[in-house]
Amino acid sequence: MKKIYALLFFTVYAAANTLELTVSGAKNAQMPLTIMVLDETNKELNTIADIIKNDLQFTDQFNATKQLIANNLPKKELLKTIKNLCTTGTPLALCLNTPSKNSIEWRLYDTMQGTMIEGKKYKKQGNVIRGWAHTLADNVFKTLTGNEGFFSSRITYCKEFHTKTGKLARHIYIADFDGSNPELLVENSTITVAPRWNVDQKNPLIFYSEYADTNVRLMSVDMKKKTTIASDLDGINMLPGFSPDGKSVVYCASNGDGNCQLYHHTKGTLQSFTRNNGNNVAPIFIDNDHICFCSDAQTGNPQIYIGNMKTGHVQRITKGGYCTSPSFCHQNNTIAYHSKINGVMQICLYNCTTKTHTQITNGNQNKHEASWSPDGTHLVFAQELAGNSRVASLNLLTKTTKYLTPADSRCNYPHWSPRYTHFPVVV
Amino acid sequence: MWLWQLKNIHKRHLLWLKFFSVCLFVHLTFLSWVFFIDHDTSHTISVSLNKHMDYSAPILFVPLKPSSFAKASADTTKQTTTVQPTIGATKKFAAQSKPVPTVQPVKKTSTPATTLTATKPAPVKKATPTPTVPAKTTPKPPVTKTIENKPAIASSCAKSSADKPAKKEVAQKTEPEQQKITPEKPVQPVAETINHTTPQQIIPENAQFSDNYREVEAMRRTALLQKELLNNWKPPVGMPASAACEISFTVDKNGTVKTTTMVKSSGIVMYDLSARHALFAMKMPQWTHGKTLTITFKQ
């Protein structure tokens, strides 16, 4: 009995009093981070640090600064320097070092305690410095946020210009995710439209449509600028969508019928998925068996549909209006599409889980061809502005828009690539 | 068997006596610890961001039975009228705040955390006593009579104490007044005059109030800590709404945070870091000095 009372006594003693506090109105803020280059004379390391800083700041989640440290600083002094950052309100420090010619080492420190949170040695892959920097930025971003980064991806878009004869032409460019380092990939004297990345991370290709003499054919181009004809059916061949496993392709083609139908190419066979009197365009794969596309067969105005490749069942997800250009993100299971609202094309989101629609853009500028980033936090699209067209990137976390192409050029048809371990550049 | 019990009956009594004395000793020890030794050093505080909460709400102590004011029935009815509108306000307050705070007093009796979360609708419960106040006021007229008579008596006392006839007259006057005054007609004229001079307690619609002073004190303490946290903690951009971390820390006698321990991580490094850095940047209120606290940071 004494033991029971003693047990009860200590149980009551151990039970802590609890108070619940609720705080409201606290604003979110960017996380300060200092990138410390542990060899101030190393230009390559300096360049990498600048690129990582720009990458992290692009997300609007970090306020990154760079600090140069003398080479071969003693470890105690380095820790002291790191701890001093805490007094300036910087809780994170990223130290970059090159232990050997073929590797780069990064270490993330908690400045308050002076302890290392994470550290890795990255073996250089390829010859592109900014590719290494983007990969390091992806690793750091994943350590801090738990989410995959998108810095090792690229975007493609069309840029209009007039030839010497005054003819309108479009060239295809690829650039980093923030629009920097644009590279010319396809230079034709004809019109090229709707470039699309494939899903193969080891062999990146861009599929685009090219105006030929008798038709609009589907072409593919690799990073060495080698082009191949992908589909040359009569009429229009454009806008391919690739299945996640990379084994199937669906694209729209008129095949001489006047209307665009969807064609499914798998296991060496080409089958027609739609057979109606409307135009069916912009197919994308939701998973290996379902596609999302735009069609005006039912209502006369383009609507967004989801179709089952196996059963042929088609379900409409938009209710009226003028809806085009669907783009699907696997990370958040959401379809982005364009809808004409009050005469202006805006971007809307359809959540496949909750089956709800949300309008995410406003304003008087028309938006076209939205494409998701690999992590599902950004959308790249073409925005018409004062008679011109620019490629813009919308951050869904902060609702801020950044222009990726200059104001004096007319750019459109953007598309975001997957993440690459080997950063693709034009050779 | 009965003979054996008779023989050993003294042993049984002794056994019961021993048992009783042990129990008494344990209870007395526990009670003495509760009242004289326990300094209530351990607190667990859950902090969450809720954009629907109104933190400008004042925290007021509203006694059920005002002692210094004249306890006229009209006065109490007016108090009830002033309190009644705020019942709706407190109810609204409780309805808006889905993660409702339960600001509990420091209860030294056994109050596990689970029971505290169950008592979340405390603000609503606090309002419920007020409807009973009008019911309680009905028997008050006899009390008001005595209060009313006091000025008369006081005035009579202010006169010469030797003036017995005057007293008698006053007493006689008071007696007929007492006879005249009925519960149905009381005090309203007198109460009105009293109300003109004495200030009424105005309770804002969004106020948090309680009739328990310890609860009010606990609410004020937590409000201080909330305010300090609000000034120092800014969650990183892009965090999921379900992110939460629990940090235990010790505050020394000077008010500086000494050691911190991550009790439960949110799984997001920068979220945990921002919470920990906010703790070190805070100026801890006086009541936290020398104590160990645990705070849950929620969004």
XYZ file of C-alpha atoms in Angstrom:
726
model
C 0.000 0.000 0.000
C 2.866 2.337 0.811
C 4.310 1.624 -2.595
C 1.033 2.462 -4.295
C 0.828 5.783 -2.527
C 4.416 6.526 -3.315
C 3.768 5.766 -6.968
C 0.722 8.041 -7.025
C 2.685 10.760 -5.311
C 5.457 10.752 -7.886
C 3.033 10.489 -10.758
C 1.298 13.663 -9.683
C 4.621 15.365 -9.143
C 5.790 14.471 -12.614
C 2.669 15.727 -14.374
C 3.536 19.163 -15.754
C 1.078 22.009 -15.827
C 0.210 22.937 -19.365
C -0.693 26.276 -20.854
C -1.662 26.745 -24.440
C -0.710 29.948 -26.173
C -1.946 31.089 -29.543
C -0.058 33.716 -31.483
C -1.627 35.387 -34.479
C -0.529 37.841 -37.088
C 3.091 36.688 -37.207
C 4.535 37.388 -40.621
C 6.674 34.968 -42.546
C 10.196 36.063 -43.261
C 13.076 34.973 -45.460
C 15.678 32.837 -43.741
C 19.061 34.603 -43.566
C 21.966 32.485 -44.755
C 25.637 33.297 -45.258
C 27.658 31.461 -47.891
C 31.263 31.307 -46.741
C 33.877 30.637 -49.388
C 36.770 29.051 -47.576
C 39.272 30.036 -50.259
C 38.956 33.654 -51.313
C 41.453 33.205 -54.143
C 39.544 30.397 -55.812
C 37.581 32.004 -58.657
C 35.682 28.842 -59.458
C 34.482 28.563 -55.886
C 33.510 32.226 -55.957
C 31.436 31.689 -59.084
C 29.753 28.661 -57.549
C 28.946 30.641 -54.416
C 27.383 33.436 -56.483
C 25.243 30.973 -58.404
C 24.082 29.221 -55.221
C 23.250 32.587 -53.714
C 21.155 33.579 -56.742
C 19.437 30.210 -56.802
C 18.386 30.359 -53.165
C 17.259 33.958 -53.456
C 15.146 33.133 -56.497
C 12.895 31.031 -54.284
C 12.118 34.089 -52.064
C 12.618 31.800 -49.072
C 16.190 32.830 -48.325
C 18.132 36.023 -47.844
C 21.588 34.845 -48.863
C 24.852 36.742 -48.527
C 28.396 35.791 -49.441
C 31.488 36.046 -47.272
C 35.054 35.348 -48.328
C 37.295 33.588 -45.843
C 41.067 33.372 -45.990
C 42.500 30.095 -47.135
C 43.640 27.587 -44.516
C 41.941 29.358 -41.640
C 42.287 27.331 -38.422
C 39.219 25.387 -37.469
C 38.782 27.213 -34.169
C 38.866 30.584 -35.886
C 36.375 29.355 -38.464
C 33.990 28.182 -35.753
C 34.383 31.507 -34.012
C 33.536 33.321 -37.241
C 30.519 31.111 -37.715
C 29.283 31.726 -34.186
C 29.686 35.465 -34.657
C 27.152 35.288 -37.455
C 24.514 34.408 -34.880
C 24.862 37.837 -33.288
C 24.058 39.441 -36.647
C 20.836 37.470 -36.898
C 22.047 34.838 -39.348
C 21.124 31.375 -38.115
C 22.660 29.451 -41.042
C 26.120 29.317 -42.568
C 27.056 27.369 -45.691
C 30.774 26.715 -46.063
C 32.187 25.821 -49.481
C 35.549 24.234 -49.989
C 37.409 22.313 -52.676
C 39.319 19.462 -51.021
C 40.434 18.187 -54.434
C 40.227 19.183 -58.098
C 37.345 16.819 -58.799
C 35.163 17.510 -55.807
C 33.459 20.314 -53.942
C 32.617 20.081 -50.272
C 29.741 21.914 -48.627
C 28.879 22.074 -44.931
C 25.811 23.618 -43.362
C 26.238 25.037 -39.850
C 23.893 26.174 -37.096
C 25.516 29.455 -36.075
C 24.043 29.479 -32.587
C 25.520 26.224 -31.442
C 28.349 26.104 -33.966
C 27.408 22.571 -34.934
C 27.261 21.112 -38.402
C 23.773 20.270 -39.622
C 24.766 18.487 -42.825
C 27.824 18.155 -45.026
C 28.540 16.417 -48.302
C 31.312 16.001 -50.806
C 30.105 16.475 -54.362
C 32.017 14.854 -57.179
C 32.057 17.127 -60.207
C 30.010 15.819 -63.100
C 30.440 17.309 -66.526
C 32.341 20.445 -67.334
C 29.732 23.077 -66.652
C 30.488 25.084 -63.498
C 26.995 26.348 -63.109
C 25.732 22.764 -63.351
C 27.798 21.925 -60.248
C 26.502 25.017 -58.492
C 22.882 24.209 -59.286
C 23.320 20.660 -58.016
C 24.853 21.938 -54.771
C 21.990 24.410 -54.438
C 19.523 21.546 -54.882
C 21.238 19.569 -52.130
C 21.301 22.501 -49.713
C 17.692 23.345 -50.479
C 16.609 19.797 -49.790
C 18.490 19.726 -46.486
C 16.892 22.937 -45.289
C 13.337 22.550 -46.540
C 12.915 18.830 -47.009
C 11.766 19.413 -50.609
C 13.571 18.685 -53.841
C 14.961 21.747 -55.543
C 14.540 22.715 -59.177
C 17.789 24.525 -59.833
C 19.186 21.746 -62.034
C 16.355 22.118 -64.540
C 16.090 24.277 -67.630
C 13.391 26.025 -69.581
C 12.825 26.255 -73.299
C 10.930 28.916 -75.209
C 10.438 30.456 -78.635
C 11.801 33.836 -79.521
C 10.346 35.731 -82.456
C 12.317 37.799 -84.864
C 12.019 39.062 -88.411
C 14.232 37.774 -91.169
C 16.026 39.990 -93.655
C 13.111 39.604 -96.013
C 10.729 40.735 -93.288
C 9.354 37.274 -92.738
C 8.380 36.265 -89.196
C 10.439 33.435 -87.757
C 10.893 31.824 -84.382
C 13.990 30.333 -82.867
C 14.070 27.906 -79.975
C 16.179 28.767 -76.970
C 17.009 26.977 -73.752
C 17.969 28.809 -70.571
C 18.496 28.174 -66.877
C 15.391 28.080 -64.706
C 15.731 31.805 -63.972
C 16.119 32.756 -67.617
C 19.853 33.311 -67.357
C 22.403 31.917 -69.816
C 20.060 31.612 -72.853
C 21.402 29.359 -75.594
C 20.153 29.104 -79.171
C 19.168 25.539 -79.970
C 17.095 25.677 -83.164
C 17.744 28.362 -85.730
C 15.393 28.088 -88.682
C 14.163 30.547 -91.162
C 10.696 29.210 -90.647
C 8.272 29.258 -87.760
C 8.910 26.830 -84.947
C 6.406 26.566 -82.139
C 5.528 24.690 -78.956
C 8.818 23.187 -77.780
C 8.407 20.325 -75.263
C 11.023 18.576 -73.154
C 10.969 14.792 -72.946
C 11.131 13.024 -69.581
C 14.395 11.134 -70.138
C 16.873 12.682 -67.693
C 19.871 11.018 -69.247
C 19.042 11.910 -72.840
C 17.323 15.316 -72.907
C 15.449 16.088 -76.112
C 13.169 18.903 -77.203
C 10.217 18.184 -79.480
C 8.868 21.100 -81.437
C 6.636 21.782 -84.434
C 8.092 23.247 -87.545
C 6.221 24.871 -90.435
C 7.187 23.011 -93.576
C 5.963 23.547 -97.126
C 3.032 21.136 -96.944
C 2.441 20.512 -93.261
C 3.456 21.303 -89.718
C 5.709 18.452 -88.716
C 6.900 17.305 -85.318
C 10.657 17.457 -84.903
C 13.070 16.478 -82.129
C 16.436 18.057 -81.351
C 19.175 17.052 -78.911
C 21.769 19.180 -77.143
C 24.127 18.769 -80.059
C 21.524 20.505 -82.287
C 20.882 17.320 -84.212
C 17.290 17.310 -85.486
C 15.096 14.345 -86.357
C 11.596 14.152 -87.795
C 9.332 12.614 -85.134
C 5.962 12.771 -86.973
C 5.291 13.886 -90.513
C 1.576 13.148 -90.959
C -0.462 15.361 -93.203
C -1.639 18.537 -91.607
C -0.624 19.472 -88.091
C 1.637 17.427 -85.803
C 2.384 19.070 -82.481
C 2.356 19.189 -78.677
C 3.602 15.763 -77.582
C 3.106 14.529 -74.041
C 5.275 11.809 -72.487
C 4.255 9.185 -69.961
C 6.153 9.099 -66.645
C 7.793 5.812 -67.563
C 8.885 7.260 -70.905
C 7.350 4.408 -72.893
C 4.344 6.205 -74.382
C 3.823 9.395 -76.282
C 0.555 11.110 -77.095
C 0.357 14.057 -79.436
C -2.194 15.842 -81.577
C -2.311 15.494 -85.337
C -4.867 16.353 -87.955
C -3.708 13.644 -90.362
C -5.344 15.443 -93.230
C -8.815 15.413 -91.631
C -8.971 19.078 -90.807
C -9.580 18.474 -87.102
C -6.845 17.635 -84.619
C -7.183 14.260 -82.946
C -5.039 12.657 -80.274
C -2.691 9.885 -81.279
C -1.106 7.474 -78.845
C 2.213 5.889 -79.725
C 3.282 2.936 -77.583
C 5.122 -0.277 -78.209
C 5.740 0.672 -81.811
C 2.064 1.211 -82.643
C 0.186 4.402 -83.323
C -3.469 4.511 -82.306
C -6.062 7.211 -82.378
C -7.449 8.042 -78.927
C -10.103 10.587 -79.944
C -12.480 10.501 -82.893
C -14.799 13.458 -82.889
C -15.633 16.535 -84.867
C -13.725 18.904 -82.631
C -10.123 19.910 -82.130
C -8.294 17.925 -79.442
C -4.947 19.410 -78.476
C -2.309 19.768 -75.749
C -2.337 16.246 -74.291
C -0.334 15.544 -71.140
C 0.056 12.370 -69.117
C -1.285 12.356 -65.572
C -0.048 8.842 -65.035
C 0.809 5.986 -67.359
C -2.895 5.356 -68.090
C -4.588 8.751 -67.910
C -4.150 11.866 -69.986
C -5.434 15.408 -69.721
C -6.199 17.363 -72.886
C -8.148 20.263 -74.315
C -11.073 19.720 -76.711
C -13.921 21.733 -78.174
C -15.866 18.744 -79.426
C -18.653 18.886 -76.839
C -19.375 22.540 -76.248
C -17.814 24.312 -79.201
C -15.491 26.143 -76.819
C -12.280 24.457 -75.624
C -12.677 22.616 -72.319
C -10.322 20.461 -70.249
C -10.854 16.705 -70.159
C -9.284 13.706 -68.448
C -9.245 10.504 -70.468
C -8.471 6.895 -69.617
C -6.171 5.384 -72.239
C -7.299 1.856 -71.494
C -11.069 2.248 -71.332
C -11.434 5.303 -73.541
C -13.616 6.982 -70.922
C -13.405 10.790 -70.994
C -14.486 13.151 -68.216
C -14.784 16.916 -68.453
C -13.356 18.868 -65.505
C -14.093 22.461 -66.496
C -17.582 23.843 -66.579
C -17.980 26.253 -69.421
C -15.925 29.214 -70.496
C -12.856 29.060 -72.646
C -10.214 26.742 -71.131
C -6.966 25.684 -72.763
C -3.378 24.522 -72.303
C -3.424 22.073 -69.390
C -0.211 21.237 -67.542
C 0.019 18.590 -64.809
C 2.296 18.486 -61.745
C 2.919 15.138 -60.046
C 4.208 16.756 -56.850
C 0.946 18.417 -55.911
C -1.461 16.456 -58.161
C -2.698 19.683 -59.731
C -3.549 20.698 -63.290
C -2.758 24.258 -64.328
C -4.792 25.583 -67.246
C -5.864 28.841 -68.805
C -9.375 30.203 -68.649
C -10.805 33.332 -70.204
C -12.212 35.402 -67.351
C -13.730 38.783 -68.169
C -12.119 38.633 -71.567
C -8.596 38.023 -70.214
C -6.801 34.676 -70.190
C -5.881 33.847 -66.609
C -4.175 30.865 -65.006
C -6.321 28.526 -62.923
C -5.494 25.431 -60.915
C -7.537 22.252 -60.648
C -6.685 20.042 -57.680
C -7.283 16.443 -58.736
C -7.583 15.348 -55.107
C -10.104 17.878 -53.851
C -11.596 18.523 -57.320
C -11.587 22.284 -56.776
C -10.709 25.103 -59.142
C -8.736 28.172 -58.075
C -7.839 31.246 -60.061
C -4.278 32.296 -59.252
C -3.624 35.234 -61.571
C -5.326 38.530 -62.132
C -4.621 41.629 -64.128
C -5.253 42.719 -67.657
C -2.447 40.803 -69.354
C -3.216 37.592 -71.190
C -1.289 34.559 -69.983
C -0.534 31.519 -72.123
C 1.128 28.109 -72.020
C 1.754 27.621 -68.303
C 4.259 24.901 -67.374
C 5.111 23.506 -63.914
C 8.512 23.466 -62.257
C 9.713 19.990 -61.192
C 8.949 20.678 -57.516
C 5.508 22.188 -58.127
C 6.222 25.589 -56.543
C 6.592 27.660 -59.709
C 4.786 28.130 -63.012
C 6.429 29.515 -66.110
C 4.148 31.098 -68.703
C 4.042 33.679 -71.481
C 2.506 37.015 -70.575
C 1.442 39.575 -73.128
C 2.503 43.034 -72.159
C 2.063 46.223 -74.146
C 1.895 44.432 -77.460
C 4.865 42.285 -76.543
C 5.208 38.841 -74.983
C 7.568 37.861 -72.177
C 8.254 34.638 -70.363
C 7.449 34.999 -66.661
C 7.770 32.790 -63.587
C 5.141 32.781 -60.840
C 6.138 31.695 -57.322
C 3.080 30.005 -55.853
C 4.377 30.320 -52.284
C 4.829 34.071 -52.340
C 2.577 34.913 -55.344
C 5.364 36.972 -56.905
C 6.045 37.065 -60.641
C 9.474 37.479 -62.182
C 10.237 38.076 -65.840
C 12.778 35.696 -67.313
C 13.187 37.274 -70.748
C 13.992 40.879 -71.663
C 11.265 43.366 -72.405
C 12.504 44.169 -75.895
C 12.098 40.641 -77.253
C 8.943 38.665 -78.007
C 9.165 35.283 -76.323
C 6.467 32.671 -75.842
C 5.693 28.933 -75.628
C 7.785 28.266 -72.510
C 8.206 24.739 -71.120
C 10.005 23.570 -67.968
C 12.278 20.551 -68.085
C 12.776 17.846 -65.445
C 15.731 17.903 -63.031
C 19.032 16.676 -64.440
C 22.022 15.125 -62.733
C 24.091 16.020 -65.787
C 23.263 19.607 -66.549
C 22.314 19.843 -70.238
C 23.936 22.590 -72.278
C 24.071 23.215 -75.995
C 27.210 21.719 -77.412
C -12.854 -19.299 13.645
C -14.886 -16.911 15.813
C -12.702 -17.631 18.835
C -9.596 -17.026 16.767
C -10.988 -13.717 15.633
C -11.792 -12.743 19.183
C -8.283 -13.596 20.298
C -6.655 -11.614 17.506
C -9.046 -8.703 17.451
C -6.477 -6.376 19.043
C -4.035 -7.289 16.315
C -6.578 -6.359 13.660
C -7.214 -3.013 15.262
C -3.522 -2.371 15.391
C -3.223 -3.251 11.746
C -5.960 -0.788 10.808
C -4.336 1.831 12.972
C -1.028 1.366 11.233
C -2.652 1.529 7.827
C -4.528 4.662 8.728
C -1.437 6.351 10.110
C 0.571 5.569 6.978
C -2.150 6.997 4.745
C -2.456 10.068 6.908
C 1.281 10.597 6.831
C 1.421 10.354 3.042
C -1.493 12.722 2.575
C -0.042 15.270 4.977
C 3.309 15.086 3.241
C 1.737 15.602 -0.128
C -0.404 18.501 1.015
C 2.509 20.195 2.681
C 4.532 19.820 -0.497
C 1.719 21.245 -2.579
C 1.203 24.292 -0.424
C 4.644 25.031 0.929
C 7.319 23.481 -1.258
C 6.165 23.236 -4.860
C 7.248 26.296 -6.829
C 5.534 25.198 -9.994
C 8.663 25.420 -12.093
C 7.575 23.377 -15.056
C 5.319 24.645 -17.810
C 4.432 23.386 -21.184
C 3.255 26.042 -23.540
C 1.861 25.467 -26.979
C 2.267 28.360 -29.369
C 0.470 28.375 -32.675
C -0.194 30.970 -35.310
C -3.879 31.573 -35.801
C -4.814 34.476 -37.979
C -8.360 34.595 -36.634
C -7.431 35.439 -33.075
C -7.744 38.959 -31.745
C -4.772 39.589 -29.502
C -5.664 43.173 -28.808
C -8.403 41.872 -26.522
C -7.929 43.090 -22.979
C -7.879 40.635 -20.098
C -10.192 41.687 -17.325
C -11.094 40.459 -13.914
C -14.831 40.731 -13.475
C -16.040 39.653 -10.077
C -19.440 38.059 -9.860
C -20.381 39.990 -6.671
C -18.977 43.521 -6.608
C -18.085 44.365 -3.034
C -17.480 48.094 -2.954
C -20.394 49.232 -5.037
C -23.873 49.642 -3.673
C -25.541 46.355 -4.100
C -28.803 47.711 -5.397
C -30.822 45.319 -7.417
C -30.936 47.785 -10.311
C -27.210 48.087 -10.085
C -26.850 44.360 -10.360
C -29.413 44.236 -13.108
C -27.455 46.884 -14.937
C -24.330 44.884 -14.398
C -26.066 41.926 -15.834
C -27.195 43.978 -18.764
C -23.660 45.116 -19.359
C -22.347 41.595 -19.039
C -24.994 39.921 -21.127
C -23.997 41.477 -24.446
C -20.476 40.228 -23.920
C -21.713 36.690 -23.602
C -22.342 36.750 -27.312
C -18.926 38.294 -27.818
C -17.197 35.612 -25.824
C -19.145 33.001 -27.686
C -18.071 34.596 -30.963
C -14.561 34.661 -29.675
C -14.733 30.987 -28.915
C -16.320 30.236 -32.279
C -13.668 32.097 -34.314
C -10.682 30.558 -32.668
C -10.652 26.987 -33.817
C -7.376 26.075 -32.100
C -8.847 27.632 -29.015
C -6.373 28.572 -26.334
C -6.948 27.155 -22.964
C -5.310 29.555 -20.645
C -5.429 27.590 -17.498
C -4.432 28.780 -14.072
C -1.540 27.145 -12.398
C -3.386 24.253 -10.903
C -1.334 22.469 -8.373
C -3.754 19.653 -8.078
C -3.425 16.769 -10.447
C -4.362 18.189 -13.819
C -2.895 16.152 -16.661
C -2.569 17.754 -20.069
C -5.386 15.749 -21.560
C -7.901 17.221 -19.186
C -6.742 20.725 -19.981
C -7.357 20.282 -23.670
C -10.784 18.998 -22.830
C -11.538 22.228 -21.027
C -11.047 24.337 -24.103
C -14.494 25.922 -24.118
C -13.541 27.708 -20.941
C -14.473 31.148 -22.200
C -17.951 29.930 -22.944
C -18.147 28.351 -19.539
C -17.044 31.533 -17.951
C -19.979 33.308 -19.475
C -22.514 30.835 -18.204
C -22.512 31.969 -14.600
C -23.687 35.397 -15.637
C -27.179 34.361 -16.623
C -27.623 33.104 -13.130
C -26.833 36.493 -11.718
C -30.278 37.908 -12.324
C -31.701 34.907 -10.582
C -29.483 35.597 -7.661
C -30.444 39.218 -7.485
C -34.042 38.515 -6.651
C -33.448 37.817 -3.012
C -31.270 40.886 -2.770
C -33.842 43.512 -1.999
C -33.546 42.779 1.691
C -29.838 43.500 1.356
C -30.564 46.701 -0.487
C -32.830 47.721 2.273
C -30.036 47.575 4.753
C -27.769 49.533 2.474
C -30.369 52.146 1.981
C -30.853 52.434 5.606
C -27.205 52.940 6.188
C -27.115 56.496 4.928
C -30.101 57.251 7.019
C -28.452 55.614 9.932
C -25.193 57.278 9.135
C -26.871 60.596 8.908
C -28.465 59.902 12.139
C -25.145 58.980 13.596
C -23.605 62.114 12.221
C -25.951 64.018 14.414
C -25.343 64.157 18.124
C -25.174 60.714 19.496
C -26.894 61.922 22.625
C -29.819 62.954 20.504
C -31.788 59.932 21.343
C -35.148 61.263 20.421
C -33.750 62.158 17.075
C -32.419 58.674 16.776
C -35.703 57.343 17.799
C -37.302 59.557 15.241
C -34.832 58.341 12.668
C -35.356 54.824 13.770
C -39.026 55.387 13.632
C -38.593 56.938 10.266
C -36.472 54.052 9.130
C -38.989 51.633 10.436
C -41.798 53.060 8.439
C -39.404 53.286 5.537
C -38.640 49.660 6.008
C -42.289 48.985 6.175
C -42.926 51.119 3.181
C -40.205 49.690 1.066
C -41.295 46.524 -0.607
C -39.275 44.195 -2.686
C -41.261 45.299 -5.688
C -40.392 48.968 -5.327
C -37.094 49.419 -4.191
C -34.217 51.073 -4.783
C -34.358 52.298 -8.292
C -34.303 55.952 -7.432
C -31.498 55.426 -4.956
C -29.686 53.060 -7.286
C -29.877 55.559 -10.064
C -28.310 58.190 -7.942
C -25.637 55.800 -6.872
C -24.983 54.820 -10.468
C -24.509 58.372 -11.488
C -21.674 58.795 -9.088
C -19.995 55.398 -9.110
C -18.210 54.259 -12.286
C -19.457 51.140 -14.072
C -17.069 48.541 -15.339
C -17.205 48.654 -19.114
C -16.321 45.329 -20.657
C -15.284 45.513 -24.328
C -16.891 43.040 -26.633
C -13.648 41.261 -27.465
C -12.394 41.103 -23.877
C -11.299 37.958 -22.155
C -12.552 37.997 -18.626
C -12.927 35.713 -15.715
C -14.177 35.835 -12.200
C -11.176 33.893 -10.953
C -8.243 36.150 -10.249
C -5.736 33.362 -10.662
C -7.094 32.628 -14.110
C -6.833 36.280 -15.028
C -3.275 36.366 -13.810
C -2.439 33.269 -15.826
C -4.035 34.806 -18.933
C -2.016 37.987 -18.492
C 1.186 36.033 -18.115
C 0.582 34.028 -21.243
C -0.403 37.182 -23.115
C 2.966 38.705 -22.194
C 4.787 35.693 -23.508
C 2.638 35.633 -26.636
C 3.444 39.228 -27.362
C 7.151 38.669 -26.958
C 7.023 35.615 -29.195
C 5.057 37.505 -31.826
C 7.751 40.171 -31.939
C 10.620 37.746 -32.272
C 9.444 34.700 -34.182
C 8.878 34.927 -37.918
C 8.354 31.504 -39.483
C 10.227 30.939 -42.744
C 8.427 31.455 -46.026
C 6.949 28.425 -47.730
C 6.457 26.211 -44.695
C 3.490 23.818 -44.703
C 0.589 24.732 -42.456
C 1.002 21.572 -40.401
C 4.620 22.293 -39.428
C 5.156 22.260 -35.657
C 8.103 21.785 -33.335
C 8.396 21.470 -29.572
C 11.353 23.026 -27.728
C 12.139 22.750 -24.060
C 14.360 25.442 -22.538
C 15.515 26.768 -19.185
C 15.446 30.426 -18.213
C 17.971 31.524 -15.623
C 17.380 34.074 -12.895
C 18.535 36.898 -15.124
C 15.977 36.034 -17.788
C 18.328 34.615 -20.390
C 17.580 31.349 -22.076
C 20.247 28.830 -21.189
C 19.799 25.370 -22.576
C 17.384 24.330 -25.302
C 16.319 20.836 -26.196
C 14.357 19.876 -29.269
C 11.640 17.681 -27.823
C 9.786 17.150 -31.102
C 11.156 18.298 -34.449
C 9.005 19.522 -37.301
C 11.122 17.612 -39.791
C 12.119 20.862 -41.488
C 15.542 22.101 -40.469
C 14.984 25.781 -41.101
C 11.684 25.781 -39.251
C 13.288 24.321 -36.124
C 16.194 26.729 -36.395
C 13.969 29.782 -36.702
C 12.015 28.735 -33.596
C 15.174 28.156 -31.567
C 16.706 31.445 -32.619
C 13.511 33.260 -31.698
C 13.741 31.871 -28.169
C 17.236 33.231 -27.708
C 16.242 36.598 -29.090
C 13.306 36.970 -26.708
C 13.252 38.941 -23.483
C 11.596 36.511 -21.157
C 8.910 37.879 -18.810
C 9.650 37.982 -15.099
C 7.453 35.075 -14.229
C 9.523 32.715 -16.394
C 12.795 33.396 -14.586
C 14.249 30.304 -12.974
C 11.820 27.996 -14.708
C 11.902 25.299 -17.333
C 9.360 25.711 -20.083
C 8.319 23.784 -23.133
C 6.831 25.630 -26.075
C 5.204 24.102 -29.142
C 5.600 26.295 -32.208
C 2.757 25.816 -34.629
C 1.534 27.589 -37.695
